[in-house]
CSV table of C-alpha atoms in Angstrom, one decimal:
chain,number,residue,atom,x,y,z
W,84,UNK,CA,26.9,31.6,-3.7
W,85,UNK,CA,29.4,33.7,-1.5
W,86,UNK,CA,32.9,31.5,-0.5
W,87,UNK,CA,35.3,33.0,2.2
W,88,UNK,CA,38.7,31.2,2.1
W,89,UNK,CA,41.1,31.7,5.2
W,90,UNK,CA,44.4,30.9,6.0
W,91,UNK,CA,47.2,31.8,8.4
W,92,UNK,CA,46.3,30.1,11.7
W,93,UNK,CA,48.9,27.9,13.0
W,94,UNK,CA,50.8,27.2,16.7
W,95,UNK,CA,52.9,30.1,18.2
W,96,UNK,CA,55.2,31.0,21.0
W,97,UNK,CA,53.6,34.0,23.2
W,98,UNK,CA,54.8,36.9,22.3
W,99,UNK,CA,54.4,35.6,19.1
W,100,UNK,CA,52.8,37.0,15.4
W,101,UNK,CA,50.6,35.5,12.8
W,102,UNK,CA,48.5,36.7,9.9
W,103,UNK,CA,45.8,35.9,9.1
W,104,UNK,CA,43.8,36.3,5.7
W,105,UNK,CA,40.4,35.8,4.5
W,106,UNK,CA,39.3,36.2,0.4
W,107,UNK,CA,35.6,36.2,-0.4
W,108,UNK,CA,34.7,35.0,-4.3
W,109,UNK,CA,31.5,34.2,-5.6
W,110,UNK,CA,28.5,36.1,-7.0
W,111,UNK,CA,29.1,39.6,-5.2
W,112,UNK,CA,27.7,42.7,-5.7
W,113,UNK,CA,29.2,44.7,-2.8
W,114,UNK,CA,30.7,43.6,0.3
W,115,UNK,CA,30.6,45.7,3.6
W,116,UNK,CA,31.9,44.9,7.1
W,117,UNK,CA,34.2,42.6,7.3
W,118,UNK,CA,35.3,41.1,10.6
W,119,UNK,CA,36.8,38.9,12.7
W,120,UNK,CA,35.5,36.5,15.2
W,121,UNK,CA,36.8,34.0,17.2
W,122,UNK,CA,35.6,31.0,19.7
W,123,UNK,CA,38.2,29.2,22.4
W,124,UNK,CA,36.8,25.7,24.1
W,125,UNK,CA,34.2,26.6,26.1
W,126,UNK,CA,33.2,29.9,25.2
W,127,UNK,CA,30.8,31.6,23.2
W,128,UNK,CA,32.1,33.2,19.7
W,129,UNK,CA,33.3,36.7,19.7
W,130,UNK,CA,33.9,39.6,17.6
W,131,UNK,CA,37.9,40.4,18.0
W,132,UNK,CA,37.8,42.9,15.3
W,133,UNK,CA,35.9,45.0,12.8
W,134,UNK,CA,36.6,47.1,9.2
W,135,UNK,CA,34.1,48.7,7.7
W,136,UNK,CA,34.1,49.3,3.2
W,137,UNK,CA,35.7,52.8,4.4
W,138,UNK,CA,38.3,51.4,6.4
W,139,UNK,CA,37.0,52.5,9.9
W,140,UNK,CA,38.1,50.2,12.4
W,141,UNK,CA,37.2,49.0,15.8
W,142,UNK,CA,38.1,46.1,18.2
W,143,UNK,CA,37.6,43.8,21.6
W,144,UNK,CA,38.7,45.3,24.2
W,145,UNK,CA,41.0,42.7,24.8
W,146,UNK,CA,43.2,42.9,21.4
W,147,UNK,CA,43.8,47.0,21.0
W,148,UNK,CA,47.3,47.3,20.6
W,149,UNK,CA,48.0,44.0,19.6
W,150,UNK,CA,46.2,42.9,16.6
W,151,UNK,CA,45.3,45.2,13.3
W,152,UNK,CA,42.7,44.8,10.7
W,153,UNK,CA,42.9,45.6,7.5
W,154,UNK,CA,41.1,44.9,3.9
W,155,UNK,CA,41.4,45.4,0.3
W,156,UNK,CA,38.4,46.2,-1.2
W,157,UNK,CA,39.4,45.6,-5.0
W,158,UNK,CA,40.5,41.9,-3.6
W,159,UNK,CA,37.3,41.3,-1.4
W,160,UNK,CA,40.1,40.3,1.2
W,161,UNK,CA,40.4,41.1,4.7
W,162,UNK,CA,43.9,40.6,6.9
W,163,UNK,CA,43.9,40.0,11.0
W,164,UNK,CA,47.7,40.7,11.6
W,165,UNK,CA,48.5,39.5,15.3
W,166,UNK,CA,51.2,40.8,17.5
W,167,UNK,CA,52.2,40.0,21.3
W,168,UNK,CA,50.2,37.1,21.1
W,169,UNK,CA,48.7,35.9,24.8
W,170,UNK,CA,47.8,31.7,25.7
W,171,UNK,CA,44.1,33.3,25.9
W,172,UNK,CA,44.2,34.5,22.2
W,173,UNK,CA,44.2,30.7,21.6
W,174,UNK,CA,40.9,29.9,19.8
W,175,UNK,CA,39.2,29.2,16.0
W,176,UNK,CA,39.1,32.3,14.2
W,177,UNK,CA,36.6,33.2,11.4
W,178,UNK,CA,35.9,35.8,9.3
W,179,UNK,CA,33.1,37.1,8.4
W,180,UNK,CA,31.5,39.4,5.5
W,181,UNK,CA,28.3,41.1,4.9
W,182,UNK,CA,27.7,40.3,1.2
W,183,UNK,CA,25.5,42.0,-1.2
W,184,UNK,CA,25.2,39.6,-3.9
W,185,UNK,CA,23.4,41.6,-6.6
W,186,UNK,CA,22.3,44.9,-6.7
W,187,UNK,CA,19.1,45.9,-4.7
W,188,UNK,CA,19.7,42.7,-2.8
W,189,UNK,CA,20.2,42.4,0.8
W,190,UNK,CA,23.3,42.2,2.8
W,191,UNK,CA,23.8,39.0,4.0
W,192,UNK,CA,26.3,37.2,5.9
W,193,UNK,CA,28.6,35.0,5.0
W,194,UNK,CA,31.6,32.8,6.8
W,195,UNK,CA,34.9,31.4,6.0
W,196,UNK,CA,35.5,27.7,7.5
W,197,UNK,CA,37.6,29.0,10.8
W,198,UNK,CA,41.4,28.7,11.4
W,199,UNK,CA,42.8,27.4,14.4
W,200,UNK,CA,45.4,29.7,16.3
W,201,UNK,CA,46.9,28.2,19.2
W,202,UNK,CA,49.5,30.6,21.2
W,203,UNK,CA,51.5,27.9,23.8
W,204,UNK,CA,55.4,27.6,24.8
């Protein structure tokens, strides 16, 4: 079994920072993307941001510039650090990792339980 722990969410002024981290423990073999996702009221979950095991990075649209990603492999954790937060960044944020569990095995996805970030004056 594959556990992802987060913390770091929490109410902010815009303009505003906050990070946010994610630790994955558990039977693992290898892990490889790791992202983040999040989901406001109303809308459909999306991916805000992406590291791959070689630290190549990518990310919506809607967050360059602001937010960075970033990982330690050696800790199976992954960082969302958040700068010149907006009221629209509001929303539950998960992460996310694609597990190998043993060797040979498939990648499989696993996700932490989702931290609220809400960006208000």
């Amino acid at each position: 079994q594959v556990q992802l722990v987060e913390s770091g969410g929490g109410l902010v002024q815009p303009g505003g920072s906050l990070r946010l981290s994610c630790a994955a423990s558990g039977s693992i073999f290898s892990i490889d993307a790791m992202d983040w996702y999040r989901q406001a009221p109303g809308k459909e979950r999306e991916l805000v941001a992406t590291i791959t095991s070689g630290g190549s990075t990518d990310y919506a649209d809607s967050v360059k510039g602001r937010f960075t990603i970033s990982r330690d492999n050696a800790k199976n954790t992954v960082w969302l650090q958040m700068n010149s937060l907006k009221p629209e960044d509001t929303a539950v944020y998960y992460c996310n990792a694609n597990v190998r569990r043993f060797k040979y095995w498939q990648y499989e996805r696993y996700w932490g339980q989702g931290t609220q970030v809400t960006v208000s004056s």
